[in-house]
Amino acid sequence: MSNNWRISSFNGALLAAYFIPVWTIIAFSIMVSPIHGLYERPSVSIAFYASDYLHLGKMATVRLAWLLALARITVVAFFAVFLAMAAFSPLRKSSSGADEALAVALCLGSVLSFASMMMASKVGEVEALRMHAAELLMLLGTAIVMLFETAPKRAVEPPVAEAGARERAIPSAALARQ
């Protein structure tokens, strides 16, 4: 294992370990049964908001559920691309593609979690509000770390020729004082 992992890359890998399985399961449950999947705990705030405030019909609610599943799968795909690029050392050293994939996943996931959190607040779903707020804080925390983290600096070693000259110069200076 390489020792040049940045904090944001490690944090992004931990986020991917959470979001890939959880959001994939949620999206597939929506794909299998759009209405039933939309009214499960992770998406219930969006379903209530759509029915109470937007007054959507059955087919429009199904389309909204599929759009939500597509958005979740898109975030999962960007996290998977990030993990693939971060896992292979040559790709990590040569380009910043992994950081870009992580940034897109964080941006899309944050927008989706924020919108879900606001809808949960509007319809009074406390448990969904807590879940979406926790996801949003995880995503924003990684984004902030990624924003302020600088590239790792490499230790500069003196050239071998100069180091040998310094070693020879020190004893002669000490003899000159005697």
Short mmCIF file of C-alpha atoms in Angstrom, two decimals:
data_model
loop_
_atom_site.label_atom_id
_atom_site.label_comp_id
_atom_site.label_asym_id
_atom_site.label_seq_id
_atom_site.Cartn_x
_atom_site.Cartn_y
_atom_site.Cartn_z
CA MET A 1 0.00 0.00 0.00
CA SER A 2 1.28 3.40 -0.90
CA ASN A 3 1.95 5.98 1.78
CA ASN A 4 1.07 9.06 -0.31
CA TRP A 5 -2.68 9.07 0.35
CA ARG A 6 -4.10 12.49 1.05
CA ILE A 7 -6.60 12.98 3.86
CA SER A 8 -9.36 13.90 1.42
CA SER A 9 -8.70 10.75 -0.63
CA PHE A 10 -8.87 8.56 2.46
CA ASN A 11 -12.01 10.35 3.66
CA GLY A 12 -13.52 10.00 0.18
CA ALA A 13 -12.83 6.26 0.24
CA LEU A 14 -14.63 5.99 3.57
CA LEU A 15 -17.58 7.95 2.18
CA ALA A 16 -17.67 5.70 -0.88
CA ALA A 17 -17.71 2.67 1.40
CA TYR A 18 -20.92 4.07 2.93
CA PHE A 19 -22.68 5.65 -0.05
CA ILE A 20 -22.09 2.99 -2.71
CA PRO A 21 -23.95 0.13 -0.98
CA VAL A 22 -26.57 2.24 0.81
CA TRP A 23 -27.62 4.43 -2.10
CA THR A 24 -27.45 1.49 -4.54
CA ILE A 25 -29.89 -0.50 -2.40
CA ILE A 26 -32.19 2.52 -2.12
CA ALA A 27 -32.07 3.16 -5.89
CA PHE A 28 -32.71 -0.48 -6.77
CA SER A 29 -35.67 -0.65 -4.41
CA ILE A 30 -37.09 2.40 -6.19
CA MET A 31 -36.40 0.82 -9.60
CA VAL A 32 -38.16 -2.42 -8.68
CA SER A 33 -41.23 -0.77 -7.19
CA PRO A 34 -41.23 3.00 -7.73
CA ILE A 35 -44.12 3.98 -5.45
CA HIS A 36 -43.28 1.53 -2.66
CA GLY A 37 -39.57 2.38 -2.86
CA LEU A 38 -40.32 6.10 -2.77
CA TYR A 39 -42.33 5.76 0.42
CA GLU A 40 -39.54 3.94 2.31
CA ARG A 41 -37.59 5.79 5.01
CA PRO A 42 -34.71 7.19 2.87
CA SER A 43 -37.06 8.81 0.34
CA VAL A 44 -40.27 9.33 2.29
CA SER A 45 -39.71 13.07 2.68
CA ILE A 46 -39.52 13.51 -1.09
CA ALA A 47 -42.66 11.40 -1.55
CA PHE A 48 -44.64 13.35 1.05
CA TYR A 49 -43.46 16.68 -0.36
CA ALA A 50 -44.40 15.61 -3.90
CA SER A 51 -47.86 14.48 -2.83
CA ASP A 52 -48.65 17.28 -0.35
CA TYR A 53 -47.14 20.34 -2.04
CA LEU A 54 -46.71 19.45 -5.70
CA HIS A 55 -49.97 17.43 -6.01
CA LEU A 56 -48.39 14.97 -8.43
CA GLY A 57 -50.44 12.22 -10.05
CA LYS A 58 -49.49 8.54 -10.13
CA MET A 59 -47.41 8.62 -13.30
CA ALA A 60 -45.68 11.85 -12.31
CA THR A 61 -44.81 10.31 -8.94
CA VAL A 62 -43.36 7.27 -10.72
CA ARG A 63 -41.29 9.55 -12.94
CA LEU A 64 -40.08 11.46 -9.88
CA ALA A 65 -39.12 8.17 -8.23
CA TRP A 66 -37.14 7.07 -11.28
CA LEU A 67 -35.44 10.46 -11.47
CA LEU A 68 -34.46 10.13 -7.80
CA ALA A 69 -33.11 6.62 -8.44
CA LEU A 70 -31.13 7.94 -11.42
CA ALA A 71 -29.66 10.75 -9.31
CA ARG A 72 -28.61 8.31 -6.57
CA ILE A 73 -27.07 5.90 -9.10
CA THR A 74 -25.17 8.80 -10.68
CA VAL A 75 -23.64 9.71 -7.32
CA VAL A 76 -22.79 6.05 -6.74
CA ALA A 77 -21.13 5.86 -10.17
CA PHE A 78 -18.92 8.88 -9.45
CA PHE A 79 -17.92 7.40 -6.09
CA ALA A 80 -17.06 4.12 -7.86
CA VAL A 81 -14.94 5.96 -10.45
CA PHE A 82 -13.18 7.77 -7.62
CA LEU A 83 -12.43 4.50 -5.83
CA ALA A 84 -11.14 2.88 -9.01
CA MET A 85 -8.85 5.80 -9.79
CA ALA A 86 -7.66 6.19 -6.21
CA ALA A 87 -6.98 2.48 -5.77
CA PHE A 88 -4.51 2.23 -8.63
CA SER A 89 -1.27 3.99 -7.79
CA PRO A 90 -0.22 4.99 -11.35
CA LEU A 91 -3.53 6.77 -11.90
CA ARG A 92 -3.35 8.50 -8.53
CA LYS A 93 0.16 9.85 -9.12
CA SER A 94 -0.25 10.97 -12.73
CA SER A 95 -3.55 12.85 -12.66
CA SER A 96 -6.07 14.49 -10.42
CA GLY A 97 -8.96 12.61 -12.01
CA ALA A 98 -9.77 10.90 -8.75
CA ASP A 99 -10.19 14.27 -7.05
CA GLU A 100 -12.47 15.46 -9.84
CA ALA A 101 -14.67 12.37 -9.61
CA LEU A 102 -14.85 12.80 -5.83
CA ALA A 103 -15.74 16.48 -6.23
CA VAL A 104 -18.60 15.67 -8.62
CA ALA A 105 -19.91 12.93 -6.30
CA LEU A 106 -19.72 15.30 -3.32
CA CYS A 107 -21.48 18.09 -5.20
CA LEU A 108 -24.32 15.96 -6.55
CA GLY A 109 -24.72 14.06 -3.29
CA SER A 110 -24.77 17.28 -1.27
CA VAL A 111 -27.45 18.83 -3.47
CA LEU A 112 -29.59 15.69 -3.23
CA SER A 113 -29.14 15.37 0.54
CA PHE A 114 -29.81 19.09 1.09
CA ALA A 115 -32.98 19.01 -0.98
CA SER A 116 -34.15 15.87 0.83
CA MET A 117 -33.35 17.48 4.18
CA MET A 118 -35.33 20.61 3.32
CA MET A 119 -38.30 18.54 2.14
CA ALA A 120 -38.15 16.43 5.32
CA SER A 121 -38.20 19.63 7.36
CA LYS A 122 -41.17 20.95 5.41
CA VAL A 123 -43.29 17.80 5.82
CA GLY A 124 -42.28 17.10 9.44
CA GLU A 125 -40.36 13.82 9.00
CA VAL A 126 -37.88 14.03 11.89
CA GLU A 127 -36.10 10.69 11.30
CA ALA A 128 -35.62 11.41 7.60
CA LEU A 129 -34.41 14.90 8.49
CA ARG A 130 -31.76 13.46 10.81
CA MET A 131 -30.61 10.93 8.23
CA HIS A 132 -30.30 13.48 5.42
CA ALA A 133 -28.59 15.99 7.72
CA ALA A 134 -26.02 13.36 8.74
CA GLU A 135 -25.35 12.48 5.10
CA LEU A 136 -25.06 16.16 4.19
CA LEU A 137 -22.60 16.81 7.01
CA MET A 138 -20.44 13.87 5.93
CA LEU A 139 -20.38 15.11 2.35
CA LEU A 140 -19.71 18.74 3.27
CA GLY A 141 -16.98 17.75 5.73
CA THR A 142 -15.09 15.92 3.01
CA ALA A 143 -15.62 18.81 0.60
CA ILE A 144 -14.15 21.27 3.11
CA VAL A 145 -11.16 19.04 3.77
CA MET A 146 -10.65 18.69 0.03
CA LEU A 147 -10.90 22.44 -0.46
CA PHE A 148 -8.31 23.40 2.13
CA GLU A 149 -5.92 20.49 1.75
CA THR A 150 -2.71 21.28 -0.08
CA ALA A 151 -0.57 18.92 -2.11
CA PRO A 152 1.89 16.93 -0.01
CA LYS A 153 5.37 18.46 0.05
CA ARG A 154 8.34 16.25 -0.53
CA ALA A 155 11.37 16.47 1.70
CA VAL A 156 14.31 18.01 -0.12
CA GLU A 157 17.53 16.09 0.42
CA PRO A 158 20.88 17.76 -0.25
CA PRO A 159 22.79 16.39 -3.21
CA VAL A 160 25.40 13.77 -2.40
CA ALA A 161 28.33 15.86 -3.72
CA GLU A 162 27.48 18.83 -1.47
CA ALA A 163 27.02 16.62 1.59
CA GLY A 164 30.50 15.14 1.15
CA ALA A 165 32.06 18.61 0.74
CA ARG A 166 30.42 19.81 3.96
CA GLU A 167 31.77 16.85 5.89
CA ARG A 168 35.30 17.55 4.66
CA ALA A 169 34.99 21.29 5.36
CA ILE A 170 33.88 20.93 8.97
CA PRO A 171 37.03 19.14 10.27
CA SER A 172 39.36 21.53 8.49
CA ALA A 173 37.60 24.53 10.04
CA ALA A 174 37.87 22.92 13.45
CA LEU A 175 41.64 22.34 12.94
CA ALA A 176 42.13 25.94 11.83
CA ARG A 177 40.77 27.20 15.17
CA GLN A 178 43.23 25.10 17.15
#
